[in-house]
Short mmCIF file of C-alpha atoms in Angstrom, two decimals:
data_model
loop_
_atom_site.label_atom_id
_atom_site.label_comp_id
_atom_site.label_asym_id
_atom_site.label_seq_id
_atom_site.Cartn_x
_atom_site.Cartn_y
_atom_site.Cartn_z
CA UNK C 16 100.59 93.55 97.53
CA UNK C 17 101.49 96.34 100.28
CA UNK C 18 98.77 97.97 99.98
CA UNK C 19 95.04 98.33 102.11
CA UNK C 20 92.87 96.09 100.86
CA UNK C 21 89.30 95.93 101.78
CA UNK C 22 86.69 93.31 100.78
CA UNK C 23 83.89 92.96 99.55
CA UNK C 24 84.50 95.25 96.40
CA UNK C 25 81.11 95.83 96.05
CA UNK C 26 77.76 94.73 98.46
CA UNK C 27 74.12 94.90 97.44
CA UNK C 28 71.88 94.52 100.58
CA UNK C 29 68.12 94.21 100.87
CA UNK C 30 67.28 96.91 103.86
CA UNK C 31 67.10 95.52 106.87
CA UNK C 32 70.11 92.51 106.53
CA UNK C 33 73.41 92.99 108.18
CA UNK C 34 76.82 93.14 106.23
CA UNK C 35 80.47 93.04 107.10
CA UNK C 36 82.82 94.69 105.44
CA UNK C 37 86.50 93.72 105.79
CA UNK C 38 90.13 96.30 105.90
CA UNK C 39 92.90 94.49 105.56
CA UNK C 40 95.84 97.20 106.76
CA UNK C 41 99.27 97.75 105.57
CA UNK C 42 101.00 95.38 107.80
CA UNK C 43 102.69 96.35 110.50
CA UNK C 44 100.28 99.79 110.56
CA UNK C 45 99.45 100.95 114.08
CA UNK C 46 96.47 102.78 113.28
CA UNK C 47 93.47 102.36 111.27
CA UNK C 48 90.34 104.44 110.75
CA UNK C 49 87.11 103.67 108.98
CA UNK C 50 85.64 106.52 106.12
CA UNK C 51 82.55 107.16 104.65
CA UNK C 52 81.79 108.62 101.67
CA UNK C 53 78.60 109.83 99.74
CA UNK C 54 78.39 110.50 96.37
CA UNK C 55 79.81 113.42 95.21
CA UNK C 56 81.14 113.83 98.98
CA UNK C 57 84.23 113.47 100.91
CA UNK C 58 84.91 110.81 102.95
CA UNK C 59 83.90 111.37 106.64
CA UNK C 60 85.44 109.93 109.52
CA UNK C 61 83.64 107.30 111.41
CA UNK C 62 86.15 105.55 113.86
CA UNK C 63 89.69 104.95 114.74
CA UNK C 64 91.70 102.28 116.33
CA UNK C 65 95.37 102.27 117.37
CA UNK C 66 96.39 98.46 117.51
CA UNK C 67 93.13 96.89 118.85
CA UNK C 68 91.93 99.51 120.82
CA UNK C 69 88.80 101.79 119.57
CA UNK C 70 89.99 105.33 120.63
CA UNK C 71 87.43 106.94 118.91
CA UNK C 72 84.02 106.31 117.40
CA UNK C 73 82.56 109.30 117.25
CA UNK C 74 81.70 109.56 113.90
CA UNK C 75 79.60 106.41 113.96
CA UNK C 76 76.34 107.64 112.79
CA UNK C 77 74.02 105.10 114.30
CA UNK C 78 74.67 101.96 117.10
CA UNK C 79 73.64 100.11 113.90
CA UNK C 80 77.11 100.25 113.09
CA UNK C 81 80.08 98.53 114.60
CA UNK C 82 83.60 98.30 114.31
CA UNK C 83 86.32 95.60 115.78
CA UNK C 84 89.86 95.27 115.52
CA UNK C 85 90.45 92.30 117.83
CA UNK C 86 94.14 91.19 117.30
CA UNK C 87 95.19 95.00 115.95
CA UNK C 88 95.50 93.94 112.32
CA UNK C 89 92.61 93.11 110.52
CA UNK C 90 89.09 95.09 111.31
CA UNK C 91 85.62 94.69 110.72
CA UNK C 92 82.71 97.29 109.94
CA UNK C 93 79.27 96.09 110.59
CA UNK C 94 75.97 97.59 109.64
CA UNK C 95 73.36 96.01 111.33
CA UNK C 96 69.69 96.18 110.31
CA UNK C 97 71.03 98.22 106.38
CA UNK C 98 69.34 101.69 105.69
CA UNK C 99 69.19 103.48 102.34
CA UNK C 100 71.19 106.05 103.91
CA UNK C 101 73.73 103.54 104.53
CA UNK C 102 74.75 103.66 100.79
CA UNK C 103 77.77 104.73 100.50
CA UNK C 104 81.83 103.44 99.80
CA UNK C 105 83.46 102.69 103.13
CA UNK C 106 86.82 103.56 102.87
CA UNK C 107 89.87 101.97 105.35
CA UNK C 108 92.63 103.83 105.82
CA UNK C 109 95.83 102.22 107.54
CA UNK C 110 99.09 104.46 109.23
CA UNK C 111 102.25 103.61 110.54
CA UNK C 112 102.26 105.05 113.37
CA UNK C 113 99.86 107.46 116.01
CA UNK C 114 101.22 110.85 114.88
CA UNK C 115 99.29 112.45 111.53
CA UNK C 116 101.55 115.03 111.34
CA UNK C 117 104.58 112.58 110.20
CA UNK C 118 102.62 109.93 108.93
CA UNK C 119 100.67 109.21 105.87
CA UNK C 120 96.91 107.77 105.93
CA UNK C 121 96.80 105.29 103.06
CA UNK C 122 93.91 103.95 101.93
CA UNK C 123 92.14 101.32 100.42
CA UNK C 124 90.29 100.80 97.21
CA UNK C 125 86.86 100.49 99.20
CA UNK C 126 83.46 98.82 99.18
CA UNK C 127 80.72 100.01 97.03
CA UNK C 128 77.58 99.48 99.88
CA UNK C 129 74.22 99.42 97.46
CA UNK C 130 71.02 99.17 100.32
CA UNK C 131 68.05 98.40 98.16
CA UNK E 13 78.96 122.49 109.37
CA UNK E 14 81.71 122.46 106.51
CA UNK E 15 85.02 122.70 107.84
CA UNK E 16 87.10 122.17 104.65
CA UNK E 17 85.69 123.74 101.52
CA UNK E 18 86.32 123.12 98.21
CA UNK E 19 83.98 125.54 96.33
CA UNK E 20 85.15 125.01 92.85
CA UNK E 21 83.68 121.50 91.50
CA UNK E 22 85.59 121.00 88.62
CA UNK E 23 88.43 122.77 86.64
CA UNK E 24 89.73 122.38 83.09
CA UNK E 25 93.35 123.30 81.98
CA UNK E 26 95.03 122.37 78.91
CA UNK E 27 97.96 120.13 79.57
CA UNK E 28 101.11 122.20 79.99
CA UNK E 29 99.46 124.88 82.02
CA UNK E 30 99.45 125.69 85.61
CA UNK E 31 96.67 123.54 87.23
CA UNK E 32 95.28 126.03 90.80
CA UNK E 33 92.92 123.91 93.42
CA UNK E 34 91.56 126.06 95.76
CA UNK E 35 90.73 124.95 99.67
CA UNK E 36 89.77 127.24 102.53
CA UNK E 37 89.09 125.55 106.44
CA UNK E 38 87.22 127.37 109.23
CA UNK E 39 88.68 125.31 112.13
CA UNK E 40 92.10 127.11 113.45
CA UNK E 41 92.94 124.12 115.34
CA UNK E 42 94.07 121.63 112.47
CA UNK E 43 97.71 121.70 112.38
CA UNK E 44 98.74 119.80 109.04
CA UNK E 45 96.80 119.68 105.80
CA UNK E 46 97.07 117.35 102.54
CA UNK E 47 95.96 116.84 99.48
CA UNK E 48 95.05 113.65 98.09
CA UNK E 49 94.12 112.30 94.19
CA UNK E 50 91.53 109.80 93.49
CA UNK E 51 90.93 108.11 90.24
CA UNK E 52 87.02 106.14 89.22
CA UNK E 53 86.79 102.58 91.98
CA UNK E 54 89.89 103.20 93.38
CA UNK E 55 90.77 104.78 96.99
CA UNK E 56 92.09 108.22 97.27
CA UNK E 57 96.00 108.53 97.00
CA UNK E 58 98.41 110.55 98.95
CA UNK E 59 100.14 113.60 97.14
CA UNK E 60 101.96 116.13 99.13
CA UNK E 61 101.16 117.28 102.94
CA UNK E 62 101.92 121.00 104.81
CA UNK E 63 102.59 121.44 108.43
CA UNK E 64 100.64 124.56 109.61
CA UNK E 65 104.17 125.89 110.69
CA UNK E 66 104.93 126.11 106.84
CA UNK E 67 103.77 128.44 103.85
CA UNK E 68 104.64 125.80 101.60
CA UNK E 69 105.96 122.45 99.91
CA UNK E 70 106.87 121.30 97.08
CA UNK E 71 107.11 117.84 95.65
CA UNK E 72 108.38 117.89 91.78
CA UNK E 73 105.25 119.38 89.63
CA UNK E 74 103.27 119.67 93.10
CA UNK E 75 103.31 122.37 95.37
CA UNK E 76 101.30 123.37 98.59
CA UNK E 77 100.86 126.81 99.86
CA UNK E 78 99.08 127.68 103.28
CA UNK E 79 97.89 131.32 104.26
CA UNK E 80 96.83 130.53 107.87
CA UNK E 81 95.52 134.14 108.03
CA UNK E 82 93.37 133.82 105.40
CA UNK E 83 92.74 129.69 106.28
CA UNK E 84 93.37 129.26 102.54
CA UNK E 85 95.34 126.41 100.68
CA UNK E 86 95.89 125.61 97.06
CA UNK E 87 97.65 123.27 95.33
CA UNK E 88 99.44 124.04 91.90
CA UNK E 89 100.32 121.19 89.65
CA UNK E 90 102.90 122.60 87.21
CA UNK E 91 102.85 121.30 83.94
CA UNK E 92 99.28 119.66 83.81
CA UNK E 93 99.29 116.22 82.48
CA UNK E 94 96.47 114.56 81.08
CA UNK E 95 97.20 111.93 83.79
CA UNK E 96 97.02 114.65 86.43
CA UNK E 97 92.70 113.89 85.06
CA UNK E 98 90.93 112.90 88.82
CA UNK E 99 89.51 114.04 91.88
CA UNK E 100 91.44 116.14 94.23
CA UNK E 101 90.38 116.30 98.14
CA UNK E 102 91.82 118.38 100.44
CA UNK E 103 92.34 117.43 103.95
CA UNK E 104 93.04 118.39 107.70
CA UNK E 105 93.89 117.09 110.61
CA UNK E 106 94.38 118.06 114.05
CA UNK E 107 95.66 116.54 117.49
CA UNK E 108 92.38 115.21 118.53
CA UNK E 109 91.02 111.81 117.47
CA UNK E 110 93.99 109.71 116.40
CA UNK E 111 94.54 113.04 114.05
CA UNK E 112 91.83 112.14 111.66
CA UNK E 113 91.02 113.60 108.84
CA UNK E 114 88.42 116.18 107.81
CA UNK E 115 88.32 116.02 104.03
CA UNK E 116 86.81 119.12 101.63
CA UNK E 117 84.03 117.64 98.98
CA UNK E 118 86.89 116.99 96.16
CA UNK E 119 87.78 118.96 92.71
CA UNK E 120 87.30 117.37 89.48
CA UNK E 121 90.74 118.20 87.74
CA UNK E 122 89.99 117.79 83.65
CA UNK E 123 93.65 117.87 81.63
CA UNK E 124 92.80 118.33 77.95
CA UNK E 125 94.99 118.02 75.33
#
């Protein structure tokens, strides 16, 4: 497919383990940024890479989580140490290029986080 | 601190009618805004966009209008389909940040027959 495509679909994690959550971009797509969303919320920024570089992390809420992008395709969200406030859906969202006003965000189908 | 607002929940038309999604921003410095549809376990999906230097845009049954005076969009979906049934989230972006996003807490659109 052309699409994002993020795995796991869906994670259950005790509190207190570490997960990984996986964005596979469009290929080819410059820029990728990491969402989360709470239910019955909209999805909040958390970070932002152009190719492998992390521009922008600002929206990180904790230094529990991480975020890599080593060879500027495929990137990694970590949660370190798992919260009940850490359930949420992660969304991905891939873009051609560096420019939001002519480019599109498209995102994945994201992963369901469950901390128990 | 909100900066995209969606105030109205949910809305019901019946299918053929105008469907109206309201959206109102605080922050003067996003320059583009966009609307996107989300259906149950899927991510949301791109629908039409507005540069701030535009009052509107339309895309077949979808249009966009911006009132930057008022920092007021809506988006009318003209004729409802029962498929048009999902979330709607409005977004903004702005230069800063790789232009990221700022998203408004989604409308439940309803098309009944």
């Amino acid at each position: 497919g052309a699409g994002v495509s993020q795995s796991p679909r869906y994670k259950v994690a005790k509190r207190g383990q570490d997960v990984a959550l996986r964005c596979d971009p469009i290929s080819g797509h410059v820029s990728l940024f990491w969402y989360q969303q709470a239910l019955g919320q909209g999805p909040e920024f958390l970070t932002y890479f152009q190719n492998e570089a992390q521009l922008d992390k600002s929206g990180l809420p904790s230094d529990r989580f991480f975020a890599e992008r080593p060879e500027g395709s495929v990137s990694t969200l970590k949660i370190q140490r798992t919260q009940q406030e850490d359930s949420a859906v992660y969304l991905c969202a891939s873009r051609l290029g560096t420019s939001g006003s002519t480019d599109t965000q498209y995102f994945g189908p994201g992963t369901r986080l469950t901390v128990l | 601190d909100q900066q995209v607002k969606q105030n109205s929940p949910s809305l019901s038309v019946q299918e053929g009618r105008i469907s109206i999604l309201n959206c109102d921003y605080t922050n003067s410095m996003f320059d583009y805004f966009l609307w996107y549809k989300k259906y149950p376990a899927e991510g949301p999906t791109f629908l039409i966009s507005i540069s701030s230097i535009k009052d509107k845009n339309e895309d077949g049954r979808f249009t966009v209008f911006l009132n930057k005076s008022a920092k007021h969009l809506s988006l009318h979906i003209v004729p409802s389909q029962p498929g048009d049934s999902a979330v709607y989230f409005c977004a903004a972006g702005g230069k800063g940040g790789g232009n990221k996003l700022t998203f408004g807490t989604g409308t439940q659109l309803k098309v009944e027959l």
